[in-house]
Structures are given as C-alpha cells and as structure tokens.
mmCIF file of C-alpha atoms in Angstrom:
data_model
loop_
_atom_site.group_PDB
_atom_site.id
_atom_site.type_symbol
_atom_site.label_atom_id
_atom_site.label_comp_id
_atom_site.label_asym_id
_atom_site.label_seq_id
_atom_site.Cartn_x
_atom_site.Cartn_y
_atom_site.Cartn_z
ATOM 1 C CA MET A 827 -1.058 10.262 20.236
ATOM 2 C CA LEU A 828 -0.039 6.143 19.751
ATOM 3 C CA CYS A 829 -2.530 4.891 22.117
ATOM 4 C CA VAL A 830 -5.663 6.896 20.865
ATOM 5 C CA PRO A 831 -8.910 4.358 20.724
ATOM 6 C CA VAL A 832 -8.715 2.893 16.809
ATOM 7 C CA ARG A 833 -12.217 3.406 16.580
ATOM 8 C CA SER A 834 -11.435 6.774 16.937
ATOM 9 C CA ILE A 835 -9.866 6.914 14.318
ATOM 10 C CA LEU A 836 -12.480 5.286 12.011
ATOM 11 C CA ALA A 837 -14.536 8.290 12.292
ATOM 12 C CA PHE A 838 -12.480 9.646 10.348
ATOM 13 C CA GLN A 839 -12.512 7.219 7.661
ATOM 14 C CA SER A 840 -14.966 8.854 5.567
ATOM 15 C CA LYS A 841 -13.594 11.852 5.125
ATOM 16 C CA THR A 842 -11.947 13.904 1.652
ATOM 17 C CA PHE A 843 -8.635 14.462 1.328
ATOM 18 C CA CYS A 844 -7.538 18.082 0.432
ATOM 19 C CA CYS A 845 -5.431 16.797 -2.139
ATOM 20 C CA VAL A 846 -4.759 16.856 -5.784
ATOM 21 C CA ALA A 847 -7.388 14.223 -6.512
ATOM 22 C CA ILE A 848 -10.335 16.701 -5.784
ATOM 23 C CA LYS A 849 -9.514 19.171 -7.995
ATOM 24 C CA SER A 850 -8.929 16.945 -10.897
ATOM 25 C CA ARG A 851 -12.116 15.383 -12.021
ATOM 26 C CA GLY A 852 -10.526 14.967 -15.812
ATOM 27 C CA LEU A 853 -7.611 13.498 -14.708
ATOM 28 C CA ILE A 854 -8.472 10.375 -13.357
ATOM 29 C CA ASN A 855 -8.219 7.569 -15.897
ATOM 30 C CA PRO A 856 -4.578 7.732 -17.238
ATOM 31 C CA ASN A 857 -4.284 6.253 -20.846
ATOM 32 C CA ASN A 858 -2.101 3.516 -20.939
ATOM 33 C CA THR A 859 0.113 2.846 -24.335
ATOM 34 C CA ASN A 860 0.850 -0.413 -25.668
ATOM 35 C CA PHE A 861 4.222 -0.125 -27.620
ATOM 36 C CA THR A 862 5.340 -2.846 -29.637
ATOM 37 C CA ILE A 863 7.922 -3.667 -31.998
ATOM 38 C CA ALA A 864 7.498 -5.204 -35.357
ATOM 39 C CA LYS A 865 9.928 -8.786 -34.821
ATOM 40 C CA ARG A 866 13.084 -8.583 -38.206
ATOM 41 C CA HIS A 867 14.532 -11.475 -37.014
ATOM 42 C CA ALA A 868 12.842 -15.145 -36.471
ATOM 43 C CA VAL A 869 16.090 -16.479 -34.663
ATOM 44 C CA THR A 870 16.380 -13.139 -32.460
ATOM 45 C CA ASP A 871 12.964 -13.496 -29.975
ATOM 46 C CA PHE A 872 15.027 -13.250 -26.965
ATOM 47 C CA ILE A 873 16.945 -9.778 -28.484
ATOM 48 C CA GLY A 874 13.464 -9.057 -29.839
ATOM 49 C CA ILE A 875 11.548 -8.954 -26.163
ATOM 50 C CA ASN A 876 15.065 -7.770 -24.611
ATOM 51 C CA THR A 877 14.103 -4.332 -26.905
ATOM 52 C CA LYS A 878 11.199 -3.860 -26.895
ATOM 53 C CA ASN A 879 10.574 -3.951 -23.046
ATOM 54 C CA LYS A 880 13.755 -1.236 -23.120
ATOM 55 C CA VAL A 881 11.845 0.368 -25.038
ATOM 56 C CA SER A 882 8.589 0.504 -23.888
ATOM 57 C CA GLU A 883 10.026 1.586 -20.265
ATOM 58 C CA PHE A 884 11.931 4.134 -21.676
ATOM 59 C CA ILE A 885 8.127 5.280 -23.476
ATOM 60 C CA ASN A 886 6.885 4.961 -20.223
ATOM 61 C CA ARG A 887 8.827 6.984 -18.218
ATOM 62 C CA PHE A 888 9.063 9.635 -20.642
ATOM 63 C CA GLN A 889 5.096 9.645 -20.945
ATOM 64 C CA ILE A 890 4.940 9.330 -16.779
ATOM 65 C CA MET A 891 7.427 12.426 -16.379
ATOM 66 C CA ASN A 892 4.704 14.971 -18.549
ATOM 67 C CA PRO A 893 3.311 16.986 -15.904
ATOM 68 C CA LEU A 894 -0.456 16.293 -17.031
ATOM 69 C CA ASN A 895 -0.124 12.547 -16.793
ATOM 70 C CA LYS A 896 1.894 12.580 -13.674
ATOM 71 C CA SER A 897 -0.919 14.606 -11.731
ATOM 72 C CA ARG A 898 -3.253 12.182 -13.346
ATOM 73 C CA TYR A 899 -1.326 9.136 -11.340
ATOM 74 C CA GLU A 900 -0.676 11.191 -8.291
ATOM 75 C CA ALA A 901 -4.942 11.387 -8.506
ATOM 76 C CA ASN A 902 -5.626 8.328 -8.960
ATOM 77 C CA SER A 903 -3.278 7.295 -6.444
ATOM 78 C CA TRP A 904 -4.606 9.249 -3.978
ATOM 79 C CA ILE A 905 -8.261 8.073 -4.739
ATOM 80 C CA LEU A 906 -6.839 4.753 -4.453
ATOM 81 C CA TYR A 907 -5.603 4.941 -1.036
ATOM 82 C CA GLU A 908 -8.966 6.152 0.441
ATOM 83 C CA ARG A 909 -10.749 3.196 -0.737
ATOM 84 C CA LEU A 910 -7.819 0.018 0.229
ATOM 85 C CA VAL A 911 -8.223 2.075 3.810
ATOM 86 C CA ASP A 912 -11.818 2.598 3.557
ATOM 87 C CA GLN A 913 -12.451 -1.636 3.035
ATOM 88 C CA ILE A 914 -9.594 -2.618 5.736
ATOM 89 C CA PRO A 915 -11.583 -4.983 7.680
ATOM 90 C CA PHE A 916 -9.971 -3.371 11.347
ATOM 91 C CA ASP A 917 -12.444 -3.682 13.573
ATOM 92 C CA GLN A 918 -12.441 -8.321 12.682
ATOM 93 C CA ILE A 919 -8.451 -7.601 13.097
ATOM 94 C CA ILE A 920 -8.507 -5.843 16.249
ATOM 95 C CA THR A 921 -10.701 -8.350 17.349
ATOM 96 C CA LYS A 922 -10.271 -11.429 16.115
ATOM 97 C CA LEU A 923 -5.822 -11.179 17.109
ATOM 98 C CA ASP A 924 -6.594 -9.259 20.025
ATOM 99 C CA LEU A 925 -4.903 -6.159 19.729
ATOM 100 C CA PRO A 926 -5.245 -2.904 21.689
ATOM 101 C CA ASP A 927 -7.214 -0.414 20.442
ATOM 102 C CA THR A 928 -4.869 1.880 19.508
ATOM 103 C CA PHE A 929 -3.601 4.443 16.837
ATOM 104 C CA ASN A 930 -0.231 2.123 16.814
ATOM 105 C CA SER A 931 -2.395 -0.512 15.618
ATOM 106 C CA TRP A 932 -4.647 1.390 13.326
ATOM 107 C CA PHE A 933 -1.031 2.185 11.833
ATOM 108 C CA ILE A 934 0.302 -1.195 11.756
ATOM 109 C CA ILE A 935 -2.533 -2.747 10.165
ATOM 110 C CA THR A 936 -2.567 -0.204 7.470
ATOM 111 C CA GLU A 937 1.014 -0.953 7.400
ATOM 112 C CA LEU A 938 0.303 -4.792 6.343
ATOM 113 C CA HIS A 939 -2.333 -4.085 4.246
ATOM 114 C CA LEU A 940 -0.152 -1.165 1.637
ATOM 115 C CA TRP A 941 2.633 -3.014 2.088
ATOM 116 C CA MET A 942 0.747 -6.126 -0.512
ATOM 117 C CA ILE A 943 -0.425 -3.543 -2.357
ATOM 118 C CA PHE A 944 2.930 -2.373 -2.796
ATOM 119 C CA VAL A 945 4.549 -6.014 -4.323
ATOM 120 C CA ARG A 946 1.789 -5.861 -6.522
ATOM 121 C CA PHE A 947 2.188 -2.704 -7.657
ATOM 122 C CA MET A 948 6.119 -2.873 -8.134
ATOM 123 C CA ASN A 949 5.438 -5.273 -10.909
ATOM 124 C CA GLU A 950 4.207 -2.101 -12.862
ATOM 125 C CA GLY A 951 8.122 -0.885 -13.656
ATOM 126 C CA THR A 952 8.494 2.867 -13.089
ATOM 127 C CA GLN A 953 4.229 3.616 -12.927
ATOM 128 C CA GLY A 954 4.534 1.152 -9.997
ATOM 129 C CA THR A 955 7.157 2.688 -8.207
ATOM 130 C CA MET A 956 5.509 6.143 -8.939
ATOM 131 C CA ILE A 957 2.109 4.797 -7.832
ATOM 132 C CA ARG A 958 3.741 3.656 -4.495
ATOM 133 C CA ASN A 959 5.340 6.385 -3.777
ATOM 134 C CA PHE A 960 2.468 8.986 -4.123
ATOM 135 C CA ILE A 961 0.355 6.217 -2.293
ATOM 136 C CA MET A 962 3.112 6.984 0.711
ATOM 137 C CA GLU A 963 2.270 10.260 0.538
ATOM 138 C CA ALA A 964 -1.187 9.977 0.946
ATOM 139 C CA LEU A 965 -0.412 7.777 4.296
ATOM 140 C CA TRP A 966 1.442 10.312 6.102
ATOM 141 C CA ASN A 967 -1.328 13.032 4.839
ATOM 142 C CA ASP A 968 -3.195 10.881 7.242
ATOM 143 C CA VAL A 969 -1.839 9.855 9.718
ATOM 144 C CA GLU A 970 -0.691 13.743 10.011
ATOM 145 C CA PHE A 971 -4.395 14.794 9.365
ATOM 146 C CA ARG A 972 -5.451 11.795 11.899
ATOM 147 C CA SER A 973 -2.436 12.532 14.663
ATOM 148 C CA LYS A 974 -4.317 16.169 15.035
ATOM 149 C CA LYS A 975 -7.342 15.594 15.064
ATOM 150 C CA LEU A 976 -6.972 12.970 18.033
ATOM 151 C CA ALA A 977 -5.184 13.846 20.655
ATOM 152 C CA ILE A 978 -4.515 17.448 21.650
ATOM 153 C CA VAL A 979 -0.124 16.882 21.758
ATOM 154 C CA ASN A 980 2.782 19.085 21.641
ATOM 155 C CA ALA A 981 4.132 19.944 17.871
ATOM 156 C CA ASP A 982 7.545 18.648 18.466
ATOM 157 C CA ILE A 983 6.087 15.255 20.437
ATOM 158 C CA ARG A 984 3.735 14.735 17.750
ATOM 159 C CA HIS A 985 6.677 14.859 14.712
ATOM 160 C CA ARG A 986 9.251 12.363 16.990
ATOM 161 C CA GLN A 987 6.452 10.110 16.855
ATOM 162 C CA ILE A 988 5.659 10.110 13.437
ATOM 163 C CA LYS A 989 9.365 9.916 12.563
ATOM 164 C CA GLU A 990 9.192 6.913 15.095
ATOM 165 C CA LEU A 991 6.692 5.535 12.839
ATOM 166 C CA SER A 992 8.665 6.058 10.134
ATOM 167 C CA ASP A 993 11.403 4.063 10.208
ATOM 168 C CA GLN A 994 9.381 1.296 12.051
ATOM 169 C CA LEU A 995 7.842 0.959 8.581
ATOM 170 C CA ARG A 996 10.980 1.176 6.109
ATOM 171 C CA GLY A 997 11.899 -1.640 8.466
ATOM 172 C CA ALA A 998 8.424 -3.194 8.608
ATOM 173 C CA LEU A 999 8.747 -3.471 4.481
ATOM 174 C CA VAL A 1000 11.493 -4.649 4.282
ATOM 175 C CA GLY A 1001 10.936 -7.573 6.862
ATOM 176 C CA TYR A 1002 7.638 -8.597 5.009
ATOM 177 C CA ASP A 1003 9.575 -8.726 1.761
ATOM 178 C CA GLU A 1004 12.006 -11.102 3.065
ATOM 179 C CA GLY A 1005 9.242 -13.521 4.893
ATOM 180 C CA TRP A 1006 7.447 -12.807 1.544
ATOM 181 C CA LEU A 1007 10.470 -14.676 -0.646
ATOM 182 C CA SER A 1008 11.066 -16.776 1.526
ATOM 183 C CA ASN A 1009 8.667 -19.342 3.401
ATOM 184 C CA ASP A 1010 5.769 -18.979 5.899
ATOM 185 C CA MET A 1011 7.751 -19.454 8.891
ATOM 186 C CA VAL A 1012 10.132 -16.351 8.670
ATOM 187 C CA LEU A 1013 6.742 -14.136 7.159
ATOM 188 C CA ALA A 1014 5.286 -15.673 10.650
ATOM 189 C CA SER A 1015 8.288 -14.803 12.703
ATOM 190 C CA MET A 1016 7.784 -11.181 11.146
ATOM 191 C CA VAL A 1017 3.863 -11.125 11.445
ATOM 192 C CA TRP A 1018 5.157 -11.887 15.764
ATOM 193 C CA ARG A 1019 7.356 -9.478 15.781
ATOM 194 C CA ARG A 1020 5.394 -6.734 14.266
ATOM 195 C CA VAL A 1021 1.622 -6.967 14.372
ATOM 196 C CA PHE A 1022 1.689 -8.403 18.003
ATOM 197 C CA ASN A 1023 5.703 -6.997 18.934
ATOM 198 C CA LYS A 1024 6.650 -9.787 20.475
ATOM 199 C CA GLU A 1025 3.793 -10.209 22.853
ATOM 200 C CA CYS A 1026 1.823 -13.102 21.014
ATOM 201 C CA ASN A 1027 2.362 -16.786 22.867
ATOM 202 C CA ASP A 1028 -0.867 -17.812 20.288
ATOM 203 C CA PRO A 1029 0.601 -19.503 17.053
ATOM 204 C CA GLU A 1030 -3.016 -20.245 15.931
ATOM 205 C CA LYS A 1031 -3.075 -15.878 15.622
ATOM 206 C CA ILE A 1032 0.340 -15.585 14.123
ATOM 207 C CA GLU A 1033 -0.803 -18.630 11.617
ATOM 208 C CA LEU A 1034 -4.495 -16.518 11.113
ATOM 209 C CA VAL A 1035 -2.342 -13.620 9.916
ATOM 210 C CA VAL A 1036 -0.263 -15.252 7.616
ATOM 211 C CA LYS A 1037 -2.963 -17.439 5.845
ATOM 212 C CA TYR A 1038 -4.357 -13.886 5.562
ATOM 213 C CA ILE A 1039 -1.579 -12.602 4.068
ATOM 214 C CA ARG A 1040 -1.036 -15.763 1.650
ATOM 215 C CA LYS A 1041 -4.827 -15.345 0.386
ATOM 216 C CA GLN A 1042 -4.644 -11.866 -0.101
ATOM 217 C CA MET A 1043 -1.916 -12.122 -2.353
ATOM 218 C CA SER A 1044 -2.658 -14.799 -4.114
ATOM 219 C CA ILE A 1045 -6.223 -12.508 -5.411
ATOM 220 C CA LEU A 1046 -3.713 -9.539 -6.138
ATOM 221 C CA GLN A 1047 -1.212 -11.462 -8.196
ATOM 222 C CA LEU A 1048 -4.396 -12.239 -10.484
ATOM 223 C CA GLN A 1049 -5.251 -8.610 -10.604
ATOM 224 C CA THR A 1050 -4.892 -6.782 -13.951
ATOM 225 C CA PHE A 1051 -2.946 -2.922 -14.205
ATOM 226 C CA ASP A 1052 -6.162 -1.421 -15.002
ATOM 227 C CA SER A 1053 -8.947 -2.974 -12.414
ATOM 228 C CA LEU A 1054 -6.484 -2.158 -9.839
ATOM 229 C CA PHE A 1055 -5.284 1.545 -10.230
ATOM 230 C CA THR A 1056 -7.890 2.643 -12.457
ATOM 231 C CA LYS A 1057 -11.019 1.004 -11.511
ATOM 232 C CA LYS A 1058 -9.746 0.479 -8.436
ATOM 233 C CA ASP A 1059 -11.512 -2.645 -7.798
ATOM 234 C CA VAL A 1060 -9.659 -4.368 -4.645
ATOM 235 C CA LYS A 1061 -12.052 -5.680 -2.143
ATOM 236 C CA TRP A 1062 -9.820 -7.634 1.334
ATOM 237 C CA ILE A 1063 -10.692 -10.473 1.757
ATOM 238 C CA LYS A 1064 -12.738 -11.474 5.383
ATOM 239 C CA PHE A 1065 -10.390 -11.960 8.345
ATOM 240 C CA VAL A 1066 -11.460 -14.974 9.710
#
C-alpha cells in the first residue's frame, strides 16, 4: 500500500467526505464570543488580564462542549482539512525533491503541512486543541479511504501499516516542534530524517524545505483565527 503511486492518490483529491460536514449546512460558522471584564483597579492590570484570560478560557470551554457548537467545530475542521490537502503542491514538491512517487510520500508531505497548521491553531487555546483533534480524525479517515481504493491489501496488513504511519506521525510532530523551537540546523536534521528518510546527500534540497517551512509559518502566524478557520483562507506558497 505504501508504494502505490502518489498521482493515483491525487485522483481521489476531489472526493467528498462522508462526514458530519455534509449534513450540517447550518453548522459551518461557529460564533466567537469575546468575553471582557471591566477593570476595577487601575494598579492591577496584570491581575485583571490574568483573571480575564482564565474566565474567558472557562467560558470558551463551556461553549465548545455544547453539542451544537462541537458539531460546528467538527464540520469546519473536516472542511478545512479538505481545503488544506487539496491545495498542497504535491507535484512540485515531489519533482523538486526527487521523492519517490508513493503513498508514503503523499503521507509525509501531508503530515508536514498539517503540522504547520497545528502549530498555528495551538495558539488558540481549547478551541485550537479541538480543531487539531478533528483535523487528525479527518486525516485518518482520508488515509483509510485512500488505502482501500488504491490497493487490494489484506485488511490486517493495511491496519498494521496505518498503525505504523500513526506511530511515525507522533514522532514527526515532536521532531518538527523541536526544530521549529530551536534553529534551522535542528529543523534541517528533522527534514533529512523524515522527508528524505536519511537518504539525501544534497544540502540544497534540505535547505529548500527548511526555507519553505519558515516562509509558510511566518504567513500562518500573521493570519487571524477567523480567516483560517471560518473563512478557510489558507493558501500554500509555491514550492520553488
């Protein structure tokens, strides 16, 4: 399964998910409530801010756990996943980096782009965590769908391979986080291990990926939550 050509995978790119998003036309735009607290003491700004943040977080958690709001976040997250994956420049990346044309390459490229989105959403507190989890659900649903369509493989073997991808994904997210929070050398090391599977001897290709990550992350960090999640205005830059 992992060696199926990625261009065959992209043929399923335009499919419609059988998910809650399809059933919920009225659940697409969650209402964001800005909860504010009046300042009572001019000399306690720091305490006031902390109190506001704690109460706001509590209110947000209470609202998010409402079944209706939770359905809205789930619908938006699945639709956002489709938008994100549809726009990833797979062909450009595979060609520029001379990656093998396989299902595994598709997964690694998708994984990298989702990690960049996760980093941005984790700045949003409880709702960011929920969005990340729903996007992860959409990813594994997609992987399951594509793996069934692309190759006739024994169910036990397919499930074992998906379990391996899941383990690799967890390690990759930690590795990318470390690189992002450290420096380009650490990030480049992670790119070499994960994207190139330790088989790239061309530092320019590794540098190309690192620059792509830094540029894309700088753009994402400047986008508002509303533009990313509600409007889903996410465009990946060209991989050049």
